[in-house]
PDB file of C-alpha atoms in Angstrom:
ATOM      1  CA  UNK E   1     -38.651 -26.028  12.376  1.00  0.00           C
ATOM      2  CA  UNK E   2     -36.087 -28.429  13.829  1.00  0.00           C
ATOM      3  CA  UNK E   3     -37.725 -27.987  17.213  1.00  0.00           C
ATOM      4  CA  UNK E   4     -40.999 -29.169  15.661  1.00  0.00           C
ATOM      5  CA  UNK E   5     -39.401 -32.038  13.739  1.00  0.00           C
ATOM      6  CA  UNK E   6     -35.961 -33.185  14.892  1.00  0.00           C
ATOM      7  CA  UNK E   7     -35.685 -35.555  11.894  1.00  0.00           C
ATOM      8  CA  UNK E   8     -36.301 -33.006   9.126  1.00  0.00           C
ATOM      9  CA  UNK E   9     -32.988 -33.106   7.236  1.00  0.00           C
ATOM     10  CA  UNK E  10     -33.765 -30.142   4.948  1.00  0.00           C
ATOM     11  CA  UNK E  11     -34.336 -27.861   7.926  1.00  0.00           C
ATOM     12  CA  UNK E  12     -31.091 -28.991   9.566  1.00  0.00           C
ATOM     13  CA  UNK E  13     -29.300 -28.350   6.259  1.00  0.00           C
ATOM     14  CA  UNK E  14     -30.654 -24.819   6.067  1.00  0.00           C
ATOM     15  CA  UNK E  15     -29.617 -24.245   9.672  1.00  0.00           C
ATOM     16  CA  UNK E  16     -26.128 -25.501   8.795  1.00  0.00           C
ATOM     17  CA  UNK E  17     -26.046 -23.005   5.933  1.00  0.00           C
ATOM     18  CA  UNK E  18     -27.008 -20.114   8.198  1.00  0.00           C
ATOM     19  CA  UNK E  19     -24.398 -20.978  10.815  1.00  0.00           C
ATOM     20  CA  UNK E  20     -21.671 -21.606   8.221  1.00  0.00           C
ATOM     21  CA  UNK E  21     -22.280 -18.252   6.544  1.00  0.00           C
ATOM     22  CA  UNK E  22     -21.878 -16.523   9.892  1.00  0.00           C
ATOM     23  CA  UNK E  23     -18.838 -18.679  10.643  1.00  0.00           C
ATOM     24  CA  UNK E  24     -17.115 -17.575   7.429  1.00  0.00           C
ATOM     25  CA  UNK E  25     -17.486 -13.858   8.142  1.00  0.00           C
ATOM     26  CA  UNK E  26     -17.488 -13.744  11.951  1.00  0.00           C
ATOM     27  CA  UNK E  27     -14.448 -14.912  13.935  1.00  0.00           C
ATOM     28  CA  UNK E  28     -16.597 -15.982  16.887  1.00  0.00           C
ATOM     29  CA  UNK E  29     -15.961 -19.735  17.128  1.00  0.00           C
ATOM     30  CA  UNK E  30     -19.536 -20.468  18.232  1.00  0.00           C
ATOM     31  CA  UNK E  31     -20.876 -20.186  14.656  1.00  0.00           C
ATOM     32  CA  UNK E  32     -18.473 -22.794  13.287  1.00  0.00           C
ATOM     33  CA  UNK E  33     -19.198 -25.109  16.200  1.00  0.00           C
ATOM     34  CA  UNK E  34     -22.955 -24.762  15.730  1.00  0.00           C
ATOM     35  CA  UNK E  35     -22.537 -25.242  11.976  1.00  0.00           C
ATOM     36  CA  UNK E  36     -20.602 -28.459  12.492  1.00  0.00           C
ATOM     37  CA  UNK E  37     -23.290 -29.764  14.848  1.00  0.00           C
ATOM     38  CA  UNK E  38     -26.017 -28.977  12.307  1.00  0.00           C
ATOM     39  CA  UNK E  39     -23.955 -30.490   9.469  1.00  0.00           C
ATOM     40  CA  UNK E  40     -23.412 -33.712  11.410  1.00  0.00           C
ATOM     41  CA  UNK E  41     -27.102 -33.958  12.289  1.00  0.00           C
ATOM     42  CA  UNK E  42     -28.153 -33.319   8.680  1.00  0.00           C
ATOM     43  CA  UNK E  43     -25.802 -35.896   7.185  1.00  0.00           C
ATOM     44  CA  UNK E  44     -26.824 -38.447   9.797  1.00  0.00           C
ATOM     45  CA  UNK E  45     -30.379 -38.074   8.480  1.00  0.00           C
ATOM     46  CA  UNK E  46     -29.441 -37.685   4.799  1.00  0.00           C
ATOM     47  CA  UNK E  47     -25.820 -38.424   3.758  1.00  0.00           C
ATOM     48  CA  UNK E  48     -26.210 -36.570   0.438  1.00  0.00           C
ATOM     49  CA  UNK E  49     -27.993 -33.427   1.648  1.00  0.00           C
ATOM     50  CA  UNK E  50     -26.613 -30.598  -0.526  1.00  0.00           C
ATOM     51  CA  UNK E  51     -26.915 -27.730   1.982  1.00  0.00           C
ATOM     52  CA  UNK E  52     -24.935 -29.607   4.606  1.00  0.00           C
ATOM     53  CA  UNK E  53     -22.206 -30.620   2.157  1.00  0.00           C
ATOM     54  CA  UNK E  54     -21.888 -27.016   1.006  1.00  0.00           C
ATOM     55  CA  UNK E  55     -21.804 -25.796   4.595  1.00  0.00           C
ATOM     56  CA  UNK E  56     -19.056 -28.304   5.386  1.00  0.00           C
ATOM     57  CA  UNK E  57     -16.950 -26.926   2.528  1.00  0.00           C
ATOM     58  CA  UNK E  58     -17.512 -23.365   3.670  1.00  0.00           C
ATOM     59  CA  UNK E  59     -16.523 -24.095   7.257  1.00  0.00           C
ATOM     60  CA  UNK E  60     -13.461 -26.111   6.263  1.00  0.00           C
ATOM     61  CA  UNK E  61     -12.228 -23.231   4.086  1.00  0.00           C
ATOM     62  CA  UNK E  62     -12.485 -20.555   6.758  1.00  0.00           C
ATOM     63  CA  UNK E  63     -10.052 -18.945   9.155  1.00  0.00           C
ATOM     64  CA  UNK E  64     -11.605 -20.814  12.091  1.00  0.00           C
ATOM     65  CA  UNK E  65     -10.580 -24.133  10.493  1.00  0.00           C
ATOM     66  CA  UNK E  66      -7.275 -23.089   8.967  1.00  0.00           C
ATOM     67  CA  UNK E  67      -8.434 -22.981   5.321  1.00  0.00           C
ATOM     68  CA  UNK E  68      -8.326 -26.738   4.691  1.00  0.00           C
ATOM     69  CA  UNK E  69      -8.253 -26.732   0.896  1.00  0.00           C
ATOM     70  CA  UNK E  70      -8.567 -30.386  -0.105  1.00  0.00           C
ATOM     71  CA  UNK E  71     -11.282 -31.390   2.393  1.00  0.00           C
ATOM     72  CA  UNK E  72     -13.231 -28.238   1.483  1.00  0.00           C
ATOM     73  CA  UNK E  73     -13.027 -28.994  -2.236  1.00  0.00           C
ATOM     74  CA  UNK E  74     -14.099 -32.592  -1.634  1.00  0.00           C
ATOM     75  CA  UNK E  75     -17.180 -31.390   0.249  1.00  0.00           C
ATOM     76  CA  UNK E  76     -18.061 -28.842  -2.448  1.00  0.00           C
ATOM     77  CA  UNK E  77     -17.533 -31.395  -5.223  1.00  0.00           C
ATOM     78  CA  UNK E  78     -19.889 -33.744  -3.400  1.00  0.00           C
ATOM     79  CA  UNK E  79     -22.493 -30.977  -3.105  1.00  0.00           C
ATOM     80  CA  UNK E  80     -22.283 -30.333  -6.866  1.00  0.00           C
ATOM     81  CA  UNK E  81     -22.754 -34.022  -7.618  1.00  0.00           C
ATOM     82  CA  UNK E  82     -26.000 -33.840  -5.664  1.00  0.00           C
ATOM     83  CA  UNK E  83     -27.092 -30.545  -7.262  1.00  0.00           C
ATOM     84  CA  UNK E  84     -24.990 -29.394 -10.260  1.00  0.00           C
ATOM     85  CA  UNK E  85     -27.081 -26.214 -10.555  1.00  0.00           C
ATOM     86  CA  UNK E  86     -26.367 -24.892  -7.059  1.00  0.00           C
ATOM     87  CA  UNK E  87     -24.747 -21.607  -8.104  1.00  0.00           C
ATOM     88  CA  UNK E  88     -23.521 -20.647  -4.626  1.00  0.00           C
ATOM     89  CA  UNK E  89     -21.478 -23.860  -4.460  1.00  0.00           C
ATOM     90  CA  UNK E  90     -19.934 -23.100  -7.857  1.00  0.00           C
ATOM     91  CA  UNK E  91     -19.062 -19.599  -6.681  1.00  0.00           C
ATOM     92  CA  UNK E  92     -17.443 -20.855  -3.480  1.00  0.00           C
ATOM     93  CA  UNK E  93     -15.420 -23.509  -5.302  1.00  0.00           C
ATOM     94  CA  UNK E  94     -14.386 -20.844  -7.800  1.00  0.00           C
ATOM     95  CA  UNK E  95     -13.267 -18.614  -4.924  1.00  0.00           C
ATOM     96  CA  UNK E  96     -10.998 -21.359  -3.572  1.00  0.00           C
ATOM     97  CA  UNK E  97      -9.530 -22.062  -7.029  1.00  0.00           C
ATOM     98  CA  UNK E  98      -8.959 -18.328  -7.537  1.00  0.00           C
ATOM     99  CA  UNK E  99      -7.000 -18.069  -4.296  1.00  0.00           C
ATOM    100  CA  UNK E 100      -4.863 -21.004  -5.437  1.00  0.00           C
ATOM    101  CA  UNK E 101      -4.041 -19.225  -8.695  1.00  0.00           C
ATOM    102  CA  UNK E 102      -6.172 -21.453 -10.952  1.00  0.00           C
ATOM    103  CA  UNK E 103      -7.802 -18.519 -12.709  1.00  0.00           C
ATOM    104  CA  UNK E 104      -9.162 -20.369 -15.754  1.00  0.00           C
ATOM    105  CA  UNK E 105     -10.800 -23.046 -13.609  1.00  0.00           C
ATOM    106  CA  UNK E 106     -12.179 -20.426 -11.225  1.00  0.00           C
ATOM    107  CA  UNK E 107     -13.558 -18.441 -14.147  1.00  0.00           C
ATOM    108  CA  UNK E 108     -15.377 -21.496 -15.503  1.00  0.00           C
ATOM    109  CA  UNK E 109     -17.042 -22.105 -12.142  1.00  0.00           C
ATOM    110  CA  UNK E 110     -18.100 -18.489 -11.761  1.00  0.00           C
ATOM    111  CA  UNK E 111     -19.377 -18.317 -15.347  1.00  0.00           C
ATOM    112  CA  UNK E 112     -21.545 -21.362 -14.547  1.00  0.00           C
ATOM    113  CA  UNK E 113     -22.669 -19.611 -11.371  1.00  0.00           C
ATOM    114  CA  UNK E 114     -23.753 -16.543 -13.356  1.00  0.00           C
ATOM    115  CA  UNK E 115     -25.554 -18.634 -15.967  1.00  0.00           C
ATOM    116  CA  UNK E 116     -27.703 -19.949 -13.125  1.00  0.00           C
ATOM    117  CA  UNK E 117     -28.137 -16.511 -11.521  1.00  0.00           C
ATOM    118  CA  UNK E 118     -26.972 -13.527 -13.629  1.00  0.00           C
ATOM    119  CA  UNK E 119     -27.861 -11.135 -10.798  1.00  0.00           C
ATOM    120  CA  UNK E 120     -25.632 -12.736  -8.156  1.00  0.00           C
ATOM    121  CA  UNK E 121     -23.452  -9.883  -6.888  1.00  0.00           C
ATOM    122  CA  UNK E 122     -20.729 -12.153  -5.489  1.00  0.00           C
ATOM    123  CA  UNK E 123     -20.497 -13.894  -8.855  1.00  0.00           C
ATOM    124  CA  UNK E 124     -20.148 -10.615 -10.747  1.00  0.00           C
ATOM    125  CA  UNK E 125     -17.529  -9.343  -8.302  1.00  0.00           C
ATOM    126  CA  UNK E 126     -15.727 -12.684  -8.528  1.00  0.00           C
ATOM    127  CA  UNK E 127     -15.453 -12.334 -12.292  1.00  0.00           C
ATOM    128  CA  UNK E 128     -14.071  -8.852 -11.674  1.00  0.00           C
ATOM    129  CA  UNK E 129     -11.382 -10.091  -9.299  1.00  0.00           C
ATOM    130  CA  UNK E 130     -10.272 -12.767 -11.751  1.00  0.00           C
ATOM    131  CA  UNK E 131     -10.102 -10.178 -14.538  1.00  0.00           C
ATOM    132  CA  UNK E 132      -8.041  -7.913 -12.270  1.00  0.00           C
ATOM    133  CA  UNK E 133      -5.513 -10.626 -11.500  1.00  0.00           C
ATOM    134  CA  UNK E 134      -5.297 -11.480 -15.217  1.00  0.00           C
ATOM    135  CA  UNK E 135      -4.489  -7.828 -15.967  1.00  0.00           C
ATOM    136  CA  UNK E 136      -7.800  -6.815 -17.567  1.00  0.00           C
ATOM    137  CA  UNK E 137      -8.497  -3.833 -15.324  1.00  0.00           C
ATOM    138  CA  UNK E 138     -11.277  -2.412 -17.499  1.00  0.00           C
ATOM    139  CA  UNK E 139     -13.286  -5.636 -17.251  1.00  0.00           C
ATOM    140  CA  UNK E 140     -12.560  -5.814 -13.513  1.00  0.00           C
ATOM    141  CA  UNK E 141     -13.981  -2.335 -13.045  1.00  0.00           C
ATOM    142  CA  UNK E 142     -17.057  -3.116 -15.160  1.00  0.00           C
ATOM    143  CA  UNK E 143     -17.898  -6.333 -13.326  1.00  0.00           C
ATOM    144  CA  UNK E 144     -17.553  -4.696  -9.911  1.00  0.00           C
ATOM    145  CA  UNK E 145     -19.754  -1.773 -10.953  1.00  0.00           C
ATOM    146  CA  UNK E 146     -22.372  -4.250 -12.172  1.00  0.00           C
ATOM    147  CA  UNK E 147     -22.222  -6.047  -8.819  1.00  0.00           C
ATOM    148  CA  UNK E 148     -22.898  -2.792  -6.959  1.00  0.00           C
ATOM    149  CA  UNK E 149     -25.709  -1.900  -9.356  1.00  0.00           C
ATOM    150  CA  UNK E 150     -27.364  -5.251  -8.645  1.00  0.00           C
ATOM    151  CA  UNK E 151     -26.843  -4.937  -4.877  1.00  0.00           C
ATOM    152  CA  UNK E 152     -26.128  -1.396  -3.586  1.00  0.00           C
ATOM    153  CA  UNK E 153     -25.601  -2.854  -0.076  1.00  0.00           C
ATOM    154  CA  UNK E 154     -22.863  -5.242  -1.242  1.00  0.00           C
ATOM    155  CA  UNK E 155     -19.984  -4.497   1.153  1.00  0.00           C
ATOM    156  CA  UNK E 156     -17.369  -6.494  -0.741  1.00  0.00           C
ATOM    157  CA  UNK E 157     -18.101  -4.522  -3.887  1.00  0.00           C
ATOM    158  CA  UNK E 158     -17.236  -1.274  -2.106  1.00  0.00           C
ATOM    159  CA  UNK E 159     -14.079  -2.761  -0.604  1.00  0.00           C
ATOM    160  CA  UNK E 160     -12.803  -3.996  -3.983  1.00  0.00           C
ATOM    161  CA  UNK E 161     -13.975  -0.999  -6.024  1.00  0.00           C
ATOM    162  CA  UNK E 162     -10.848   1.244  -5.730  1.00  0.00           C
ATOM    163  CA  UNK E 163      -8.359  -1.323  -7.070  1.00  0.00           C
ATOM    164  CA  UNK E 164      -9.169  -1.356 -10.797  1.00  0.00           C
ATOM    165  CA  UNK E 165      -9.166   2.467 -11.119  1.00  0.00           C
ATOM    166  CA  UNK E 166      -5.905   2.586  -9.160  1.00  0.00           C
ATOM    167  CA  UNK E 167      -4.272   0.007 -11.432  1.00  0.00           C
ATOM    168  CA  UNK E 168      -5.456   2.013 -14.455  1.00  0.00           C
ATOM    169  CA  UNK E 169      -3.788   5.120 -13.027  1.00  0.00           C
ATOM    170  CA  UNK E 170      -7.054   6.896 -12.170  1.00  0.00           C
ATOM    171  CA  UNK E 171      -5.885   8.007  -8.742  1.00  0.00           C
ATOM    172  CA  UNK E 172      -8.660  10.469  -7.908  1.00  0.00           C
ATOM    173  CA  UNK E 173     -11.348   7.938  -8.783  1.00  0.00           C
ATOM    174  CA  UNK E 174      -9.587   5.314  -6.660  1.00  0.00           C
ATOM    175  CA  UNK E 175      -9.347   7.775  -3.755  1.00  0.00           C
ATOM    176  CA  UNK E 176     -13.056   8.586  -3.978  1.00  0.00           C
ATOM    177  CA  UNK E 177     -14.006   4.915  -4.075  1.00  0.00           C
ATOM    178  CA  UNK E 178     -11.766   4.213  -1.072  1.00  0.00           C
ATOM    179  CA  UNK E 179     -13.454   7.092   0.776  1.00  0.00           C
ATOM    180  CA  UNK E 180     -16.875   5.663  -0.034  1.00  0.00           C
ATOM    181  CA  UNK E 181     -15.786   2.167   1.018  1.00  0.00           C
ATOM    182  CA  UNK E 182     -14.528   3.575   4.324  1.00  0.00           C
ATOM    183  CA  UNK E 183     -17.986   5.019   4.983  1.00  0.00           C
ATOM    184  CA  UNK E 184     -19.640   1.668   4.304  1.00  0.00           C
ATOM    185  CA  UNK E 185     -17.143  -0.561   6.162  1.00  0.00           C
ATOM    186  CA  UNK E 186     -15.240   1.753   8.549  1.00  0.00           C
ATOM    187  CA  UNK E 187     -12.976  -0.847  10.208  1.00  0.00           C
ATOM    188  CA  UNK E 188     -11.975  -2.816   7.101  1.00  0.00           C
ATOM    189  CA  UNK E 189      -8.189  -3.264   6.942  1.00  0.00           C
ATOM    190  CA  UNK E 190      -8.228  -4.033   3.199  1.00  0.00           C
ATOM    191  CA  UNK E 191      -9.282  -0.434   2.645  1.00  0.00           C
ATOM    192  CA  UNK E 192      -6.340   0.705   4.765  1.00  0.00           C
ATOM    193  CA  UNK E 193      -4.036  -1.323   2.528  1.00  0.00           C
ATOM    194  CA  UNK E 194      -5.573   0.227  -0.587  1.00  0.00           C
ATOM    195  CA  UNK E 195      -5.145   3.701   0.908  1.00  0.00           C
ATOM    196  CA  UNK E 196      -1.490   2.784   1.376  1.00  0.00           C
ATOM    197  CA  UNK E 197      -1.222   1.807  -2.287  1.00  0.00           C
ATOM    198  CA  UNK E 198      -2.762   5.132  -3.300  1.00  0.00           C
ATOM    199  CA  UNK E 199      -0.202   6.953  -1.174  1.00  0.00           C
ATOM    200  CA  UNK E 200       2.596   4.919  -2.774  1.00  0.00           C
ATOM    201  CA  UNK E 201       1.372   5.749  -6.277  1.00  0.00           C
ATOM    202  CA  UNK E 202       1.458   9.417  -5.302  1.00  0.00           C
ATOM    203  CA  UNK E 203       5.043   9.094  -4.064  1.00  0.00           C
ATOM    204  CA  UNK E 204       4.181   9.521  -0.388  1.00  0.00           C
ATOM    205  CA  UNK E 205       6.155   6.454   0.698  1.00  0.00           C
ATOM    206  CA  UNK E 206       6.288   7.340   4.384  1.00  0.00           C
ATOM    207  CA  UNK E 207       2.499   7.489   4.544  1.00  0.00           C
ATOM    208  CA  UNK E 208       2.262   4.296   2.470  1.00  0.00           C
ATOM    209  CA  UNK E 209       4.486   2.402   4.916  1.00  0.00           C
ATOM    210  CA  UNK E 210       2.498   3.708   7.867  1.00  0.00           C
ATOM    211  CA  UNK E 211      -0.792   2.549   6.317  1.00  0.00           C
ATOM    212  CA  UNK E 212       0.728  -0.829   5.408  1.00  0.00           C
ATOM    213  CA  UNK E 213       1.743  -1.322   9.038  1.00  0.00           C
ATOM    214  CA  UNK E 214      -1.760  -0.346  10.205  1.00  0.00           C
ATOM    215  CA  UNK E 215      -3.358  -2.783   7.757  1.00  0.00           C
ATOM    216  CA  UNK E 216      -1.279  -5.654   9.181  1.00  0.00           C
ATOM    217  CA  UNK E 217      -2.235  -5.057  12.829  1.00  0.00           C
TER     218      UNK E 217
END
Protein backbone atom coordinates (compact mmCIF):
# COMPACT_ATOMS: atom_id res chain seq x y z
CA UNK A 1 0.00 0.00 0.00
CA UNK A 2 2.76 2.47 0.85
CA UNK A 3 4.27 1.81 -2.56
CA UNK A 4 0.96 2.88 -4.11
CA UNK A 5 0.53 5.90 -1.84
CA UNK A 6 3.63 7.18 -0.06
CA UNK A 7 1.52 9.68 1.94
CA UNK A 8 -0.97 7.21 3.43
CA UNK A 9 -0.26 7.56 7.17
CA UNK A 10 -2.49 4.65 8.25
CA UNK A 11 -0.59 2.23 6.04
CA UNK A 12 2.76 3.46 7.36
CA UNK A 13 1.41 3.05 10.91
CA UNK A 14 0.40 -0.54 10.24
CA UNK A 15 3.81 -1.20 8.72
CA UNK A 16 5.41 0.27 11.86
CA UNK A 17 3.29 -2.10 13.94
CA UNK A 18 4.40 -5.13 11.93
CA UNK A 19 8.08 -4.23 12.16
CA UNK A 20 7.88 -3.36 15.87
CA UNK A 21 6.22 -6.68 16.71
CA UNK A 22 9.04 -8.51 14.96
CA UNK A 23 11.57 -6.23 16.64
CA UNK A 24 10.25 -7.12 20.10
CA UNK A 25 10.57 -10.87 19.60
CA UNK A 26 13.46 -11.14 17.14
CA UNK A 27 16.94 -9.89 18.08
CA UNK A 28 17.79 -9.05 14.47
CA UNK A 29 18.37 -5.28 14.55
CA UNK A 30 16.88 -4.78 11.07
CA UNK A 31 13.30 -4.99 12.39
CA UNK A 32 13.80 -2.21 14.93
CA UNK A 33 15.54 -0.05 12.34
CA UNK A 34 12.75 -0.58 9.82
CA UNK A 35 10.16 0.07 12.54
CA UNK A 36 11.80 3.36 13.46
CA UNK A 37 11.84 4.43 9.81
CA UNK A 38 8.14 3.60 9.44
CA UNK A 39 7.31 5.33 12.74
CA UNK A 40 9.13 8.50 11.69
CA UNK A 41 7.40 8.52 8.30
CA UNK A 42 3.98 7.97 9.88
CA UNK A 43 4.36 10.72 12.47
CA UNK A 44 5.67 13.11 9.83
CA UNK A 45 2.36 12.61 8.01
CA UNK A 46 0.17 12.41 11.14
CA UNK A 47 1.73 13.38 14.51
CA UNK A 48 -1.04 11.64 16.49
CA UNK A 49 -1.27 8.36 14.56
CA UNK A 50 -2.02 5.70 17.20
CA UNK A 51 -0.29 2.72 15.53
CA UNK A 52 2.98 4.59 15.21
CA UNK A 53 2.89 5.84 18.80
CA UNK A 54 2.23 2.31 20.02
CA UNK A 55 5.02 0.95 17.84
CA UNK A 56 7.40 3.57 19.25
CA UNK A 57 6.59 2.42 22.79
CA UNK A 58 7.11 -1.21 21.86
CA UNK A 59 10.48 -0.57 20.23
CA UNK A 60 11.70 1.64 23.07
CA UNK A 61 10.86 -1.09 25.61
CA UNK A 62 12.73 -3.87 23.85
CA UNK A 63 16.14 -5.45 24.25
CA UNK A 64 17.36 -3.78 21.05
CA UNK A 65 16.80 -0.35 22.65
CA UNK A 66 17.79 -1.16 26.21
CA UNK A 67 14.26 -1.19 27.70
CA UNK A 68 13.84 2.59 27.95
CA UNK A 69 11.00 2.74 30.46
CA UNK A 70 10.02 6.41 30.63
CA UNK A 71 10.15 7.17 26.89
CA UNK A 72 8.21 3.96 26.20
CA UNK A 73 5.51 4.87 28.72
CA UNK A 74 5.26 8.38 27.28
CA UNK A 75 4.69 6.95 23.80
CA UNK A 76 2.08 4.47 25.05
CA UNK A 77 0.30 7.15 27.08
CA UNK A 78 0.15 9.30 23.96
CA UNK A 79 -1.30 6.39 21.97
CA UNK A 80 -4.03 5.91 24.61
CA UNK A 81 -4.92 9.60 24.50
CA UNK A 82 -5.54 9.17 20.78
CA UNK A 83 -7.45 5.89 21.20
CA UNK A 84 -8.36 4.97 24.82
CA UNK A 85 -9.93 1.70 23.63
CA UNK A 86 -6.80 0.28 21.99
CA UNK A 87 -6.53 -2.88 24.11
CA UNK A 88 -3.09 -3.91 22.85
CA UNK A 89 -1.65 -0.60 24.08
CA UNK A 90 -3.23 -1.14 27.51
CA UNK A 91 -1.75 -4.64 27.63
CA UNK A 92 1.73 -3.43 26.71
CA UNK A 93 1.64 -0.60 29.25
CA UNK A 94 0.43 -3.11 31.83
CA UNK A 95 3.35 -5.39 30.96
CA UNK A 96 5.84 -2.59 31.62
CA UNK A 97 4.16 -1.67 34.93
CA UNK A 98 4.16 -5.35 35.94
CA UNK A 99 7.90 -5.63 35.34
CA UNK A 100 8.40 -2.55 37.51
CA UNK A 101 6.47 -4.15 40.36
CA UNK A 102 3.36 -1.95 40.06
CA UNK A 103 0.98 -4.89 40.16
CA UNK A 104 -2.23 -3.00 40.98
CA UNK A 105 -1.67 -0.50 38.17
CA UNK A 106 -0.74 -3.28 35.75
CA UNK A 107 -3.86 -5.21 36.72
CA UNK A 108 -6.08 -2.21 36.02
CA UNK A 109 -4.61 -1.82 32.54
CA UNK A 110 -4.99 -5.50 31.73
CA UNK A 111 -8.54 -5.59 33.09
CA UNK A 112 -9.36 -2.70 30.73
CA UNK A 113 -7.66 -4.63 27.93
CA UNK A 114 -9.87 -7.67 28.60
CA UNK A 115 -13.03 -5.57 28.79
CA UNK A 116 -12.27 -4.49 25.23
CA UNK A 117 -11.32 -8.00 24.09
CA UNK A 118 -12.15 -10.84 26.53
CA UNK A 119 -10.57 -13.38 24.18
CA UNK A 120 -7.12 -11.77 24.05
CA UNK A 121 -4.73 -14.56 25.07
CA UNK A 122 -1.90 -12.20 26.08
CA UNK A 123 -4.32 -10.32 28.33
CA UNK A 124 -5.52 -13.50 30.03
CA UNK A 125 -1.95 -14.73 30.52
CA UNK A 126 -0.97 -11.29 31.81
CA UNK A 127 -3.65 -11.48 34.48
CA UNK A 128 -2.27 -14.91 35.36
CA UNK A 129 1.28 -13.62 35.78
CA UNK A 130 0.12 -10.80 38.04
CA UNK A 131 -1.88 -13.26 40.14
CA UNK A 132 1.19 -15.51 40.38
CA UNK A 133 3.41 -12.70 41.62
CA UNK A 134 0.72 -11.69 44.14
CA UNK A 135 0.69 -15.26 45.48
CA UNK A 136 -2.68 -16.38 44.07
CA UNK A 137 -1.41 -19.48 42.28
CA UNK A 138 -4.86 -20.96 41.68
CA UNK A 139 -5.99 -17.85 39.78
CA UNK A 140 -2.68 -17.79 37.90
CA UNK A 141 -3.23 -21.35 36.74
CA UNK A 142 -6.84 -20.65 35.73
CA UNK A 143 -6.00 -17.55 33.69
CA UNK A 144 -3.18 -19.30 31.85
CA UNK A 145 -5.39 -22.29 31.04
CA UNK A 146 -8.02 -19.91 29.68
CA UNK A 147 -5.38 -18.24 27.51
CA UNK A 148 -4.39 -21.60 26.00
CA UNK A 149 -8.04 -22.54 25.48
CA UNK A 150 -8.58 -19.31 23.54
CA UNK A 151 -5.38 -19.75 21.52
CA UNK A 152 -3.92 -23.29 21.46
CA UNK A 153 -0.91 -21.95 19.49
CA UNK A 154 -0.03 -19.38 22.16
CA UNK A 155 3.66 -20.07 22.85
CA UNK A 156 3.91 -17.86 25.93
CA UNK A 157 1.05 -19.74 27.54
CA UNK A 158 2.98 -23.01 27.25
CA UNK A 159 6.17 -21.42 28.58
CA UNK A 160 4.42 -19.99 31.66
CA UNK A 161 2.12 -22.96 32.28
CA UNK A 162 4.38 -25.05 34.61
CA UNK A 163 4.97 -22.30 37.20
CA UNK A 164 1.61 -22.16 39.00
CA UNK A 165 1.38 -25.97 39.46
CA UNK A 166 4.98 -25.99 40.67
CA UNK A 167 4.31 -23.25 43.22
CA UNK A 168 1.25 -25.19 44.41
CA UNK A 169 3.43 -28.26 44.95
CA UNK A 170 1.97 -30.23 42.03
CA UNK A 171 5.34 -31.42 40.77
CA UNK A 172 4.18 -34.05 38.29
CA UNK A 173 1.76 -31.63 36.65
CA UNK A 174 4.51 -29.01 36.44
CA UNK A 175 6.88 -31.56 34.90
CA UNK A 176 4.31 -32.56 32.28
CA UNK A 177 3.60 -28.94 31.38
CA UNK A 178 7.34 -28.24 31.09
CA UNK A 179 7.66 -31.28 28.80
CA UNK A 180 4.82 -30.00 26.64
CA UNK A 181 6.31 -26.49 26.55
CA UNK A 182 9.65 -27.96 25.46
CA UNK A 183 7.91 -29.61 22.50
CA UNK A 184 6.31 -26.33 21.47
CA UNK A 185 9.33 -24.05 22.01
CA UNK A 186 12.39 -26.35 22.06
CA UNK A 187 15.11 -23.70 22.53
CA UNK A 188 13.39 -21.56 25.18
CA UNK A 189 15.73 -20.91 28.13
CA UNK A 190 12.85 -20.00 30.47
CA UNK A 191 11.76 -23.62 30.26
CA UNK A 192 15.29 -24.69 31.20
CA UNK A 193 15.07 -22.46 34.26
CA UNK A 194 11.71 -23.96 35.22
CA UNK A 195 13.14 -27.46 34.80
CA UNK A 196 15.87 -26.38 37.21
CA UNK A 197 13.25 -25.24 39.72
CA UNK A 198 11.49 -28.60 39.43
CA UNK A 199 14.78 -30.37 40.11
CA UNK A 200 15.37 -28.13 43.14
CA UNK A 201 11.91 -28.88 44.54
CA UNK A 202 12.73 -32.58 44.21
CA UNK A 203 15.99 -32.12 46.11
CA UNK A 204 18.23 -32.73 43.10
CA UNK A 205 20.33 -29.61 43.69
CA UNK A 206 23.22 -30.64 41.46
CA UNK A 207 20.88 -30.99 38.49
CA UNK A 208 19.14 -27.73 39.45
CA UNK A 209 22.44 -25.83 39.43
CA UNK A 210 23.40 -27.35 36.09
CA UNK A 211 20.08 -26.30 34.52
CA UNK A 212 20.36 -22.82 36.05
CA UNK A 213 23.78 -22.41 34.43
CA UNK A 214 22.39 -23.62 31.08
CA UNK A 215 19.49 -21.17 31.29
CA UNK A 216 21.91 -18.26 31.76
CA UNK A 217 24.06 -19.05 28.71
